[in-house]
PDB file of C-alpha atoms in Angstrom:
ATOM      1  CA  UNK A   1      -0.030   0.005   0.164  1.00 39.00           C
ATOM      2  CA  UNK A   2       1.148   3.165  -1.416  1.00 43.00           C
ATOM      3  CA  UNK A   3       1.379   6.402   1.716  1.00 40.00           C
ATOM      4  CA  UNK A   4      -1.225   7.933   0.169  1.00 42.00           C
ATOM      5  CA  UNK A   5      -3.799   5.406  -0.584  1.00 45.00           C
ATOM      6  CA  UNK A   6      -6.534   5.598   1.450  1.00 44.00           C
ATOM      7  CA  UNK A   7      -7.462   3.116   3.997  1.00 45.00           C
ATOM      8  CA  UNK A   8     -10.740   0.872   3.894  1.00 51.00           C
ATOM      9  CA  UNK A   9     -12.648   1.966   6.912  1.00 57.00           C
ATOM     10  CA  UNK A  10     -13.210  -1.234   9.193  1.00 85.00           C
ATOM     11  CA  UNK A  11     -14.537   0.565  12.495  1.00 92.00           C
ATOM     12  CA  UNK A  12     -17.262   2.827  13.379  1.00 92.00           C
ATOM     13  CA  UNK A  13     -16.619   6.818  12.924  1.00 92.00           C
ATOM     14  CA  UNK A  14     -18.437   7.473  15.463  1.00 93.00           C
ATOM     15  CA  UNK A  15     -17.309   4.526  17.941  1.00 96.00           C
ATOM     16  CA  UNK A  16     -17.583   4.940  21.627  1.00 97.00           C
ATOM     17  CA  UNK A  17     -13.659   5.238  22.239  1.00 98.00           C
ATOM     18  CA  UNK A  18     -13.048   7.777  19.433  1.00 97.00           C
ATOM     19  CA  UNK A  19     -15.657  10.061  20.629  1.00 97.00           C
ATOM     20  CA  UNK A  20     -14.425   9.663  24.616  1.00 98.00           C
ATOM     21  CA  UNK A  21     -10.702  10.324  23.358  1.00 98.00           C
ATOM     22  CA  UNK A  22     -11.820  13.502  21.175  1.00 97.00           C
ATOM     23  CA  UNK A  23     -14.006  14.805  23.842  1.00 97.00           C
ATOM     24  CA  UNK A  24     -10.892  14.476  26.192  1.00 98.00           C
ATOM     25  CA  UNK A  25      -8.299  16.155  23.718  1.00 97.00           C
ATOM     26  CA  UNK A  26     -10.911  19.068  23.285  1.00 96.00           C
ATOM     27  CA  UNK A  27     -11.365  19.807  26.719  1.00 96.00           C
ATOM     28  CA  UNK A  28      -7.894  19.404  27.891  1.00 95.00           C
ATOM     29  CA  UNK A  29      -8.935  16.482  30.172  1.00 96.00           C
ATOM     30  CA  UNK A  30      -5.570  15.496  32.036  1.00 94.00           C
ATOM     31  CA  UNK A  31      -4.600  12.302  33.598  1.00 94.00           C
ATOM     32  CA  UNK A  32      -5.672  12.383  37.266  1.00 90.00           C
ATOM     33  CA  UNK A  33      -8.187  15.106  36.940  1.00 93.00           C
ATOM     34  CA  UNK A  34     -11.368  13.369  34.466  1.00 94.00           C
ATOM     35  CA  UNK A  35     -14.564  14.521  35.155  1.00 93.00           C
ATOM     36  CA  UNK A  36     -16.358  11.973  32.687  1.00 95.00           C
ATOM     37  CA  UNK A  37     -16.225   9.310  34.986  1.00 95.00           C
ATOM     38  CA  UNK A  38     -14.704   6.641  32.699  1.00 97.00           C
ATOM     39  CA  UNK A  39     -11.613   4.619  32.547  1.00 98.00           C
ATOM     40  CA  UNK A  40      -9.764   4.698  29.127  1.00 98.00           C
ATOM     41  CA  UNK A  41      -7.211   2.023  28.602  1.00 98.00           C
ATOM     42  CA  UNK A  42      -4.569   2.207  25.919  1.00 98.00           C
ATOM     43  CA  UNK A  43      -3.500  -1.777  25.268  1.00 98.00           C
ATOM     44  CA  UNK A  44      -0.004  -1.857  22.987  1.00 98.00           C
ATOM     45  CA  UNK A  45       0.511  -5.447  21.560  1.00 96.00           C
ATOM     46  CA  UNK A  46       4.122  -6.232  20.763  1.00 93.00           C
ATOM     47  CA  UNK A  47       5.945  -9.344  19.202  1.00 90.00           C
ATOM     48  CA  UNK A  48       8.630  -9.060  18.056  1.00 92.00           C
ATOM     49  CA  UNK A  49       9.766  -6.826  15.381  1.00 95.00           C
ATOM     50  CA  UNK A  50       6.212  -6.312  14.295  1.00 95.00           C
ATOM     51  CA  UNK A  51       6.524  -3.758  17.241  1.00 96.00           C
ATOM     52  CA  UNK A  52       7.150  -1.411  14.736  1.00 96.00           C
ATOM     53  CA  UNK A  53       3.899  -1.580  14.002  1.00 96.00           C
ATOM     54  CA  UNK A  54       2.205  -0.680  17.033  1.00 96.00           C
ATOM     55  CA  UNK A  55       4.708   1.862  17.713  1.00 96.00           C
ATOM     56  CA  UNK A  56       3.641   3.417  14.632  1.00 96.00           C
ATOM     57  CA  UNK A  57       0.294   3.542  15.557  1.00 96.00           C
ATOM     58  CA  UNK A  58       1.484   5.451  18.883  1.00 97.00           C
ATOM     59  CA  UNK A  59       3.265   8.157  16.933  1.00 96.00           C
ATOM     60  CA  UNK A  60      -0.014   8.930  15.283  1.00 95.00           C
ATOM     61  CA  UNK A  61      -1.861   9.259  18.405  1.00 97.00           C
ATOM     62  CA  UNK A  62       0.578  11.572  19.842  1.00 96.00           C
ATOM     63  CA  UNK A  63       1.141  13.501  16.803  1.00 94.00           C
ATOM     64  CA  UNK A  64      -2.663  14.379  16.348  1.00 95.00           C
ATOM     65  CA  UNK A  65      -3.098  15.134  20.105  1.00 96.00           C
ATOM     66  CA  UNK A  66      -4.267  12.411  21.859  1.00 97.00           C
ATOM     67  CA  UNK A  67      -1.023  11.362  24.141  1.00 96.00           C
ATOM     68  CA  UNK A  68      -2.812  12.620  27.499  1.00 97.00           C
ATOM     69  CA  UNK A  69      -6.190  11.557  27.019  1.00 98.00           C
ATOM     70  CA  UNK A  70      -5.239   7.604  28.845  1.00 98.00           C
ATOM     71  CA  UNK A  71      -5.736   7.179  32.289  1.00 98.00           C
ATOM     72  CA  UNK A  72      -3.348   3.578  32.062  1.00 98.00           C
ATOM     73  CA  UNK A  73      -1.397   1.878  29.588  1.00 98.00           C
ATOM     74  CA  UNK A  74      -1.220  -1.744  29.134  1.00 98.00           C
ATOM     75  CA  UNK A  75       1.650  -3.333  27.317  1.00 96.00           C
ATOM     76  CA  UNK A  76       2.621  -6.784  26.127  1.00 91.00           C
ATOM     77  CA  UNK A  77       6.493  -8.114  24.771  1.00 91.00           C
ATOM     78  CA  UNK A  78       7.570  -5.794  22.491  1.00 92.00           C
ATOM     79  CA  UNK A  79       4.147  -3.075  23.288  1.00 95.00           C
ATOM     80  CA  UNK A  80       5.619  -2.581  26.756  1.00 97.00           C
ATOM     81  CA  UNK A  81       8.622  -0.905  25.645  1.00 96.00           C
ATOM     82  CA  UNK A  82       6.907   1.162  23.027  1.00 97.00           C
ATOM     83  CA  UNK A  83       4.435   1.834  25.599  1.00 97.00           C
ATOM     84  CA  UNK A  84       7.291   3.413  27.818  1.00 97.00           C
ATOM     85  CA  UNK A  85       8.599   5.145  25.078  1.00 97.00           C
ATOM     86  CA  UNK A  86       5.706   6.816  24.233  1.00 97.00           C
ATOM     87  CA  UNK A  87       5.094   7.897  27.962  1.00 97.00           C
ATOM     88  CA  UNK A  88       8.074  10.078  27.390  1.00 95.00           C
ATOM     89  CA  UNK A  89       7.099  12.304  24.552  1.00 89.00           C
ATOM     90  CA  UNK A  90       8.285  12.167  20.999  1.00 81.00           C
ATOM     91  CA  UNK A  91       7.714   8.628  20.414  1.00 81.00           C
ATOM     92  CA  UNK A  92       8.303   8.982  16.625  1.00 81.00           C
ATOM     93  CA  UNK A  93      11.792   9.709  17.363  1.00 84.00           C
ATOM     94  CA  UNK A  94      12.519   6.201  18.830  1.00 90.00           C
ATOM     95  CA  UNK A  95      10.414   4.218  16.110  1.00 93.00           C
ATOM     96  CA  UNK A  96      13.659   4.287  14.816  1.00 94.00           C
ATOM     97  CA  UNK A  97      14.952   1.563  16.827  1.00 95.00           C
ATOM     98  CA  UNK A  98      13.234  -1.245  14.649  1.00 96.00           C
ATOM     99  CA  UNK A  99      14.494  -0.455  11.448  1.00 96.00           C
ATOM    100  CA  UNK A 100      18.102   1.128  12.495  1.00 95.00           C
ATOM    101  CA  UNK A 101      19.365  -0.602  15.436  1.00 96.00           C
ATOM    102  CA  UNK A 102      16.986  -4.153  15.971  1.00 96.00           C
ATOM    103  CA  UNK A 103      17.176  -4.889  11.874  1.00 96.00           C
ATOM    104  CA  UNK A 104      20.532  -6.588  12.254  1.00 95.00           C
ATOM    105  CA  UNK A 105      21.548 -10.350  13.008  1.00 95.00           C
ATOM    106  CA  UNK A 106      23.343  -9.035  16.043  1.00 95.00           C
ATOM    107  CA  UNK A 107      20.017  -9.244  17.429  1.00 95.00           C
ATOM    108  CA  UNK A 108      18.314 -11.678  15.608  1.00 95.00           C
ATOM    109  CA  UNK A 109      19.823 -14.114  14.091  1.00 94.00           C
ATOM    110  CA  UNK A 110      17.517 -17.464  13.163  1.00 92.00           C
ATOM    111  CA  UNK A 111      20.434 -19.251  11.279  1.00 92.00           C
ATOM    112  CA  UNK A 112      22.975 -18.909  14.312  1.00 92.00           C
ATOM    113  CA  UNK A 113      20.014 -20.245  16.250  1.00 90.00           C
ATOM    114  CA  UNK A 114      19.212 -23.421  14.344  1.00 89.00           C
ATOM    115  CA  UNK A 115      23.211 -24.043  14.413  1.00 88.00           C
ATOM    116  CA  UNK A 116      23.350 -23.772  18.330  1.00 89.00           C
ATOM    117  CA  UNK A 117      25.304 -20.737  18.586  1.00 91.00           C
ATOM    118  CA  UNK A 118      22.825 -18.215  20.480  1.00 93.00           C
ATOM    119  CA  UNK A 119      19.481 -17.834  20.770  1.00 93.00           C
ATOM    120  CA  UNK A 120      17.153 -16.453  18.251  1.00 94.00           C
ATOM    121  CA  UNK A 121      17.026 -13.103  19.994  1.00 95.00           C
ATOM    122  CA  UNK A 122      19.292 -11.191  21.923  1.00 96.00           C
ATOM    123  CA  UNK A 123      17.831  -9.561  24.435  1.00 96.00           C
ATOM    124  CA  UNK A 124      20.573  -8.331  27.010  1.00 97.00           C
ATOM    125  CA  UNK A 125      22.314  -6.765  23.851  1.00 97.00           C
ATOM    126  CA  UNK A 126      18.935  -4.962  22.554  1.00 97.00           C
ATOM    127  CA  UNK A 127      18.549  -3.572  26.319  1.00 97.00           C
ATOM    128  CA  UNK A 128      22.512  -2.868  27.334  1.00 97.00           C
ATOM    129  CA  UNK A 129      23.508  -1.747  23.865  1.00 97.00           C
ATOM    130  CA  UNK A 130      20.292   0.143  22.601  1.00 96.00           C
ATOM    131  CA  UNK A 131      17.686   0.495  24.976  1.00 97.00           C
ATOM    132  CA  UNK A 132      20.451   1.916  27.555  1.00 97.00           C
ATOM    133  CA  UNK A 133      22.733   3.269  24.924  1.00 96.00           C
ATOM    134  CA  UNK A 134      21.854   3.950  21.259  1.00 94.00           C
ATOM    135  CA  UNK A 135      18.261   5.130  21.852  1.00 95.00           C
ATOM    136  CA  UNK A 136      18.569   5.606  25.618  1.00 96.00           C
ATOM    137  CA  UNK A 137      14.904   4.787  27.446  1.00 97.00           C
ATOM    138  CA  UNK A 138      14.439   7.684  29.858  1.00 97.00           C
ATOM    139  CA  UNK A 139      13.071   5.742  32.783  1.00 98.00           C
ATOM    140  CA  UNK A 140      12.635   8.072  35.673  1.00 97.00           C
ATOM    141  CA  UNK A 141      10.168   9.822  33.158  1.00 97.00           C
ATOM    142  CA  UNK A 142       8.076   6.669  32.570  1.00 97.00           C
ATOM    143  CA  UNK A 143       8.155   6.459  36.305  1.00 98.00           C
ATOM    144  CA  UNK A 144       6.941  10.071  36.863  1.00 97.00           C
ATOM    145  CA  UNK A 145       4.198   9.770  34.168  1.00 97.00           C
ATOM    146  CA  UNK A 146       1.185  10.503  35.535  1.00 96.00           C
ATOM    147  CA  UNK A 147      -0.337   7.513  33.059  1.00 97.00           C
ATOM    148  CA  UNK A 148       0.524   4.215  34.629  1.00 97.00           C
ATOM    149  CA  UNK A 149       2.349   1.732  32.599  1.00 98.00           C
ATOM    150  CA  UNK A 150       1.101  -1.848  33.024  1.00 98.00           C
ATOM    151  CA  UNK A 151       3.739  -4.389  32.105  1.00 98.00           C
ATOM    152  CA  UNK A 152       2.667  -7.729  31.203  1.00 97.00           C
ATOM    153  CA  UNK A 153       4.865 -10.512  33.019  1.00 98.00           C
ATOM    154  CA  UNK A 154       4.304 -14.415  33.137  1.00 97.00           C
ATOM    155  CA  UNK A 155       5.523 -15.863  36.073  1.00 98.00           C
ATOM    156  CA  UNK A 156       6.579 -18.990  35.235  1.00 97.00           C
ATOM    157  CA  UNK A 157       6.457 -21.016  38.877  1.00 97.00           C
ATOM    158  CA  UNK A 158       2.921 -19.477  39.716  1.00 97.00           C
ATOM    159  CA  UNK A 159       2.281 -20.390  36.300  1.00 96.00           C
ATOM    160  CA  UNK A 160       0.342 -16.728  35.790  1.00 96.00           C
ATOM    161  CA  UNK A 161       0.659 -13.606  34.445  1.00 97.00           C
ATOM    162  CA  UNK A 162       1.090 -10.065  36.149  1.00 97.00           C
ATOM    163  CA  UNK A 163       0.930  -6.290  34.927  1.00 97.00           C
ATOM    164  CA  UNK A 164       2.361  -4.015  37.749  1.00 97.00           C
ATOM    165  CA  UNK A 165       2.309  -0.650  37.357  1.00 97.00           C
ATOM    166  CA  UNK A 166       4.131   0.505  40.422  1.00 96.00           C
ATOM    167  CA  UNK A 167       7.986   0.159  40.354  1.00 98.00           C
ATOM    168  CA  UNK A 168      10.435   1.067  43.360  1.00 97.00           C
ATOM    169  CA  UNK A 169      13.081   2.238  40.594  1.00 98.00           C
ATOM    170  CA  UNK A 170      14.304   3.247  37.220  1.00 98.00           C
ATOM    171  CA  UNK A 171      15.830  -0.619  38.059  1.00 98.00           C
ATOM    172  CA  UNK A 172      13.140  -2.769  38.741  1.00 98.00           C
ATOM    173  CA  UNK A 173      11.042  -0.961  35.869  1.00 98.00           C
ATOM    174  CA  UNK A 174      14.142  -2.114  33.536  1.00 98.00           C
ATOM    175  CA  UNK A 175      13.819  -5.566  34.993  1.00 98.00           C
ATOM    176  CA  UNK A 176      10.254  -5.705  33.949  1.00 98.00           C
ATOM    177  CA  UNK A 177      10.413  -4.927  30.614  1.00 98.00           C
ATOM    178  CA  UNK A 178      13.195  -7.021  29.892  1.00 98.00           C
ATOM    179  CA  UNK A 179      11.245  -9.894  31.452  1.00 98.00           C
ATOM    180  CA  UNK A 180       8.172  -8.616  29.460  1.00 97.00           C
ATOM    181  CA  UNK A 181      10.178  -8.954  26.212  1.00 96.00           C
ATOM    182  CA  UNK A 182      11.504 -12.570  27.127  1.00 96.00           C
ATOM    183  CA  UNK A 183       9.819 -14.856  24.673  1.00 91.00           C
ATOM    184  CA  UNK A 184       9.930 -18.422  25.654  1.00 88.00           C
ATOM    185  CA  UNK A 185      11.291 -19.883  21.989  1.00 88.00           C
ATOM    186  CA  UNK A 186      13.284 -17.172  21.165  1.00 92.00           C
ATOM    187  CA  UNK A 187      15.554 -17.007  23.879  1.00 93.00           C
ATOM    188  CA  UNK A 188      17.145 -19.294  26.140  1.00 92.00           C
ATOM    189  CA  UNK A 189      15.992 -19.585  29.692  1.00 93.00           C
ATOM    190  CA  UNK A 190      14.066 -17.406  31.798  1.00 96.00           C
ATOM    191  CA  UNK A 191      14.461 -13.641  32.969  1.00 97.00           C
ATOM    192  CA  UNK A 192      13.906 -12.701  36.407  1.00 97.00           C
ATOM    193  CA  UNK A 193      11.463  -9.820  37.874  1.00 98.00           C
ATOM    194  CA  UNK A 194      11.627  -9.368  42.008  1.00 97.00           C
ATOM    195  CA  UNK A 195      13.456 -12.645  42.637  1.00 97.00           C
ATOM    196  CA  UNK A 196      11.316 -14.861  40.630  1.00 98.00           C
ATOM    197  CA  UNK A 197      12.150 -16.641  36.881  1.00 98.00           C
ATOM    198  CA  UNK A 198       9.646 -14.669  34.281  1.00 98.00           C
ATOM    199  CA  UNK A 199       8.761 -14.730  30.817  1.00 97.00           C
ATOM    200  CA  UNK A 200       6.802 -12.532  28.371  1.00 96.00           C
ATOM    201  CA  UNK A 201       3.423 -11.983  29.332  1.00 95.00           C
ATOM    202  CA  UNK A 202       1.987 -12.940  26.080  1.00 92.00           C
ATOM    203  CA  UNK A 203       3.029 -16.885  27.041  1.00 93.00           C
ATOM    204  CA  UNK A 204      -0.232 -16.604  29.044  1.00 95.00           C
ATOM    205  CA  UNK A 205      -2.432 -13.446  27.855  1.00 93.00           C
ATOM    206  CA  UNK A 206      -1.973 -13.258  24.029  1.00 84.00           C
ATOM    207  CA  UNK A 207      -3.663  -9.673  23.561  1.00 91.00           C
ATOM    208  CA  UNK A 208      -3.080  -7.016  26.219  1.00 94.00           C
ATOM    209  CA  UNK A 209      -6.789  -5.874  25.827  1.00 95.00           C
ATOM    210  CA  UNK A 210      -7.529  -8.636  28.390  1.00 94.00           C
ATOM    211  CA  UNK A 211      -5.447  -6.813  30.790  1.00 96.00           C
ATOM    212  CA  UNK A 212      -7.268  -3.448  30.569  1.00 97.00           C
ATOM    213  CA  UNK A 213     -10.606  -5.021  30.770  1.00 96.00           C
ATOM    214  CA  UNK A 214      -9.576  -7.218  33.973  1.00 96.00           C
ATOM    215  CA  UNK A 215      -8.476  -3.594  35.430  1.00 97.00           C
ATOM    216  CA  UNK A 216     -12.030  -2.152  34.959  1.00 97.00           C
ATOM    217  CA  UNK A 217     -11.018  -0.082  31.767  1.00 98.00           C
ATOM    218  CA  UNK A 218     -14.932   1.116  30.556  1.00 98.00           C
ATOM    219  CA  UNK A 219     -13.189   2.191  27.178  1.00 98.00           C
ATOM    220  CA  UNK A 220     -10.405   0.388  25.531  1.00 98.00           C
ATOM    221  CA  UNK A 221      -8.360   1.742  22.513  1.00 98.00           C
ATOM    222  CA  UNK A 222      -6.484  -1.409  21.388  1.00 97.00           C
ATOM    223  CA  UNK A 223      -3.343  -1.073  18.929  1.00 96.00           C
ATOM    224  CA  UNK A 224      -2.645  -4.498  17.799  1.00 95.00           C
ATOM    225  CA  UNK A 225       0.433  -5.468  15.711  1.00 94.00           C
ATOM    226  CA  UNK A 226      -0.569  -8.043  13.185  1.00 89.00           C
ATOM    227  CA  UNK A 227      -4.761  -8.245  11.763  1.00 85.00           C
ATOM    228  CA  UNK A 228      -6.979  -9.728  14.389  1.00 74.00           C
ATOM    229  CA  UNK A 229      -7.941 -13.178  12.516  1.00 70.00           C
ATOM    230  CA  UNK A 230      -7.916 -16.441  14.666  1.00 64.00           C
ATOM    231  CA  UNK A 231      -4.667 -18.694  13.272  1.00 67.00           C
ATOM    232  CA  UNK A 232      -4.650 -22.273  13.709  1.00 66.00           C
ATOM    233  CA  UNK A 233      -1.398 -23.451  16.138  1.00 67.00           C
ATOM    234  CA  UNK A 234       1.122 -24.792  13.990  1.00 72.00           C
ATOM    235  CA  UNK A 235       4.263 -26.453  14.640  1.00 80.00           C
ATOM    236  CA  UNK A 236       5.883 -23.741  16.372  1.00 79.00           C
ATOM    237  CA  UNK A 237       2.964 -23.652  19.374  1.00 84.00           C
ATOM    238  CA  UNK A 238       3.128 -27.090  20.060  1.00 88.00           C
ATOM    239  CA  UNK A 239       7.259 -26.672  20.505  1.00 88.00           C
ATOM    240  CA  UNK A 240       6.600 -24.039  23.158  1.00 90.00           C
ATOM    241  CA  UNK A 241       4.248 -25.718  24.771  1.00 92.00           C
ATOM    242  CA  UNK A 242       6.695 -28.389  25.157  1.00 92.00           C
ATOM    243  CA  UNK A 243       9.327 -25.959  25.963  1.00 92.00           C
ATOM    244  CA  UNK A 244       7.048 -24.133  28.562  1.00 94.00           C
ATOM    245  CA  UNK A 245       6.405 -27.640  30.099  1.00 95.00           C
ATOM    246  CA  UNK A 246      10.037 -28.555  30.737  1.00 94.00           C
ATOM    247  CA  UNK A 247      10.467 -25.029  32.810  1.00 95.00           C
ATOM    248  CA  UNK A 248       7.304 -25.926  34.561  1.00 96.00           C
ATOM    249  CA  UNK A 249       4.970 -28.782  34.715  1.00 96.00           C
ATOM    250  CA  UNK A 250       1.623 -27.425  33.457  1.00 96.00           C
ATOM    251  CA  UNK A 251       3.004 -24.408  32.038  1.00 96.00           C
ATOM    252  CA  UNK A 252       2.599 -25.581  28.532  1.00 94.00           C
ATOM    253  CA  UNK A 253      -0.722 -26.489  29.352  1.00 94.00           C
ATOM    254  CA  UNK A 254      -1.714 -23.038  30.391  1.00 94.00           C
ATOM    255  CA  UNK A 255      -0.126 -21.731  27.468  1.00 93.00           C
ATOM    256  CA  UNK A 256      -2.404 -23.645  24.943  1.00 92.00           C
ATOM    257  CA  UNK A 257      -5.872 -22.322  26.647  1.00 92.00           C
ATOM    258  CA  UNK A 258      -4.101 -18.862  26.709  1.00 91.00           C
ATOM    259  CA  UNK A 259      -3.836 -19.245  22.675  1.00 88.00           C
ATOM    260  CA  UNK A 260      -7.721 -20.591  22.493  1.00 87.00           C
ATOM    261  CA  UNK A 261      -8.650 -17.391  25.037  1.00 89.00           C
ATOM    262  CA  UNK A 262      -6.323 -15.843  22.423  1.00 86.00           C
ATOM    263  CA  UNK A 263      -8.222 -16.520  19.282  1.00 84.00           C
ATOM    264  CA  UNK A 264     -11.585 -15.956  20.947  1.00 86.00           C
ATOM    265  CA  UNK A 265     -10.662 -12.222  21.852  1.00 88.00           C
ATOM    266  CA  UNK A 266      -8.967 -11.468  18.317  1.00 86.00           C
ATOM    267  CA  UNK A 267     -12.787 -12.422  16.902  1.00 87.00           C
ATOM    268  CA  UNK A 268     -14.281 -10.115  19.543  1.00 90.00           C
ATOM    269  CA  UNK A 269     -12.224  -7.621  18.985  1.00 91.00           C
ATOM    270  CA  UNK A 270     -13.109  -7.421  14.953  1.00 90.00           C
ATOM    271  CA  UNK A 271     -17.033  -7.313  15.821  1.00 90.00           C
ATOM    272  CA  UNK A 272     -16.396  -4.652  18.064  1.00 93.00           C
ATOM    273  CA  UNK A 273     -15.065  -1.929  15.681  1.00 93.00           C
ATOM    274  CA  UNK A 274     -18.556  -1.886  14.324  1.00 91.00           C
ATOM    275  CA  UNK A 275     -21.000  -3.092  17.395  1.00 88.00           C
ATOM    276  CA  UNK A 276     -21.717  -1.092  20.212  1.00 85.00           C
ATOM    277  CA  UNK A 277     -20.731  -2.994  23.291  1.00 86.00           C
ATOM    278  CA  UNK A 278     -19.665  -2.242  27.105  1.00 90.00           C
ATOM    279  CA  UNK A 279     -17.157  -1.851  28.089  1.00 95.00           C
ATOM    280  CA  UNK A 280     -16.248  -0.125  24.356  1.00 97.00           C
ATOM    281  CA  UNK A 281     -13.788  -1.351  22.923  1.00 97.00           C
ATOM    282  CA  UNK A 282     -11.748  -0.329  19.403  1.00 97.00           C
ATOM    283  CA  UNK A 283      -9.045  -2.291  18.210  1.00 96.00           C
ATOM    284  CA  UNK A 284      -7.098  -1.135  15.283  1.00 95.00           C
ATOM    285  CA  UNK A 285      -4.013  -2.823  13.192  1.00 93.00           C
ATOM    286  CA  UNK A 286      -2.514  -3.723  10.235  1.00 90.00           C
ATOM    287  CA  UNK A 287      -4.623  -5.294   7.158  1.00 83.00           C
ATOM    288  CA  UNK A 288      -3.758  -9.282   6.985  1.00 81.00           C
ATOM    289  CA  UNK A 289      -2.083  -8.424   3.379  1.00 81.00           C
ATOM    290  CA  UNK A 290       0.177  -5.490   5.351  1.00 84.00           C
ATOM    291  CA  UNK A 291       1.358  -7.908   8.202  1.00 90.00           C
ATOM    292  CA  UNK A 292       4.906  -8.276   8.821  1.00 94.00           C
ATOM    293  CA  UNK A 293       6.824 -11.398  10.676  1.00 92.00           C
ATOM    294  CA  UNK A 294       7.376 -11.138  14.146  1.00 91.00           C
ATOM    295  CA  UNK A 295      11.449 -11.820  12.629  1.00 93.00           C
ATOM    296  CA  UNK A 296      11.450  -9.472  10.074  1.00 95.00           C
ATOM    297  CA  UNK A 297      14.597  -7.309  10.013  1.00 95.00           C
ATOM    298  CA  UNK A 298      14.654  -5.878   6.667  1.00 96.00           C
ATOM    299  CA  UNK A 299      14.555  -2.305   7.136  1.00 96.00           C
ATOM    300  CA  UNK A 300      12.707  -1.292   3.801  1.00 96.00           C
ATOM    301  CA  UNK A 301       9.765  -3.653   4.896  1.00 96.00           C
ATOM    302  CA  UNK A 302       9.588  -2.344   8.792  1.00 96.00           C
ATOM    303  CA  UNK A 303       9.481   1.021   7.033  1.00 95.00           C
ATOM    304  CA  UNK A 304       6.480   0.042   4.651  1.00 94.00           C
ATOM    305  CA  UNK A 305       4.867  -1.414   7.791  1.00 95.00           C
ATOM    306  CA  UNK A 306       5.101   1.470  10.296  1.00 94.00           C
ATOM    307  CA  UNK A 307       3.703   3.937   7.268  1.00 93.00           C
ATOM    308  CA  UNK A 308       1.112   1.811   6.630  1.00 93.00           C
ATOM    309  CA  UNK A 309      -0.077   1.559  10.544  1.00 94.00           C
ATOM    310  CA  UNK A 310       0.410   4.951  11.017  1.00 94.00           C
ATOM    311  CA  UNK A 311      -1.900   5.905   8.338  1.00 93.00           C
ATOM    312  CA  UNK A 312      -4.443   3.464   9.817  1.00 93.00           C
ATOM    313  CA  UNK A 313      -4.446   5.337  13.255  1.00 95.00           C
ATOM    314  CA  UNK A 314      -4.610   8.575  11.720  1.00 94.00           C
ATOM    315  CA  UNK A 315      -7.343   7.941   9.682  1.00 93.00           C
ATOM    316  CA  UNK A 316      -9.130   6.213  12.768  1.00 94.00           C
ATOM    317  CA  UNK A 317      -8.520   9.756  14.757  1.00 95.00           C
ATOM    318  CA  UNK A 318      -9.190  12.336  12.190  1.00 92.00           C
ATOM    319  CA  UNK A 319     -11.806  10.646  10.417  1.00 87.00           C
ATOM    320  CA  UNK A 320     -10.150  11.529   6.665  1.00 82.00           C
ATOM    321  CA  UNK A 321      -9.052   8.818   4.432  1.00 75.00           C
ATOM    322  CA  UNK A 322      -5.267   8.140   4.271  1.00 65.00           C
ATOM    323  CA  UNK A 323      -4.937  10.623   6.751  1.00 60.00           C
ATOM    324  CA  UNK A 324      -1.376  11.923   7.518  1.00 66.00           C
ATOM    325  CA  UNK A 325       2.170  10.419   6.257  1.00 70.00           C
ATOM    326  CA  UNK A 326       4.637   9.762   9.096  1.00 75.00           C
ATOM    327  CA  UNK A 327       7.616  11.250   9.672  1.00 69.00           C
ATOM    328  CA  UNK A 328      10.728   9.204  10.437  1.00 69.00           C
ATOM    329  CA  UNK A 329      14.129   9.786  11.532  1.00 57.00           C
ATOM    330  CA  UNK A 330      15.518   8.828   8.028  1.00 49.00           C
ATOM    331  CA  UNK A 331      13.649  11.152   6.330  1.00 44.00           C
TER     332      UNK A 331
END
């Protein structure tokens, strides 16, 4: 899809979530000082390098003046990192982390992983070199944000997901983001959070919109990194379940159950785009023919996916087909 090609509308232009967002922006409503009685959550899906999609949508939200309309943000996997950058402001400057810094075999190397030389993803390198160096995340600004960030984390030994939003220090927030990005197949072993073995929260909650609803949100803007359609479990899912059972007996079964729940969640998210629901949930994601792999490292494809996602969100927020164009640090 070319940047100036109209985006087909697949949602109600007067959706309750959009109406609430516009009302809050237009009245200057601020976090912690609402008068409308609603709780608006922002759900941000990750999924490895697919995070460039949800990241670009966050750029559109900020560009159109909606950064302060949310009462809480819920991240999954790389979506938590996107959300953290979002809460620091000027998020478009950090979107290039995907197509400039992580689009390298130093971070993601399937061939070397198949040879047993290293894991698919080097999460520690990403944090030590990129998140703490090249594209430094201001952890202090995230902690000081009036909008809390919930980071989705699977506690391995308890076989459950937590989504903490209070962190004692920048180091603890970093630990949460690292644990939340620790994919069970693409990495080795487990991460650690607050002294417990931990993994990506997506292992047991496949879509973070569920976390927002469980937390009492009356309205949710759900930002998806892949099209919301059911996908039959394949060899990778079966292998992941086997790996998880080796970490902790029964965890693989919980993973399979969560995957089935996620399939149902995605079907409902599609229905709720055009049908009234309470709570009100609007999910926006890429078109099926514009999806990218969670292992994509071609900068050209990453940038194209980002532009497409930005335009989708821009169209939803403004009601103008085609919306605006994405600014990139490489432009």
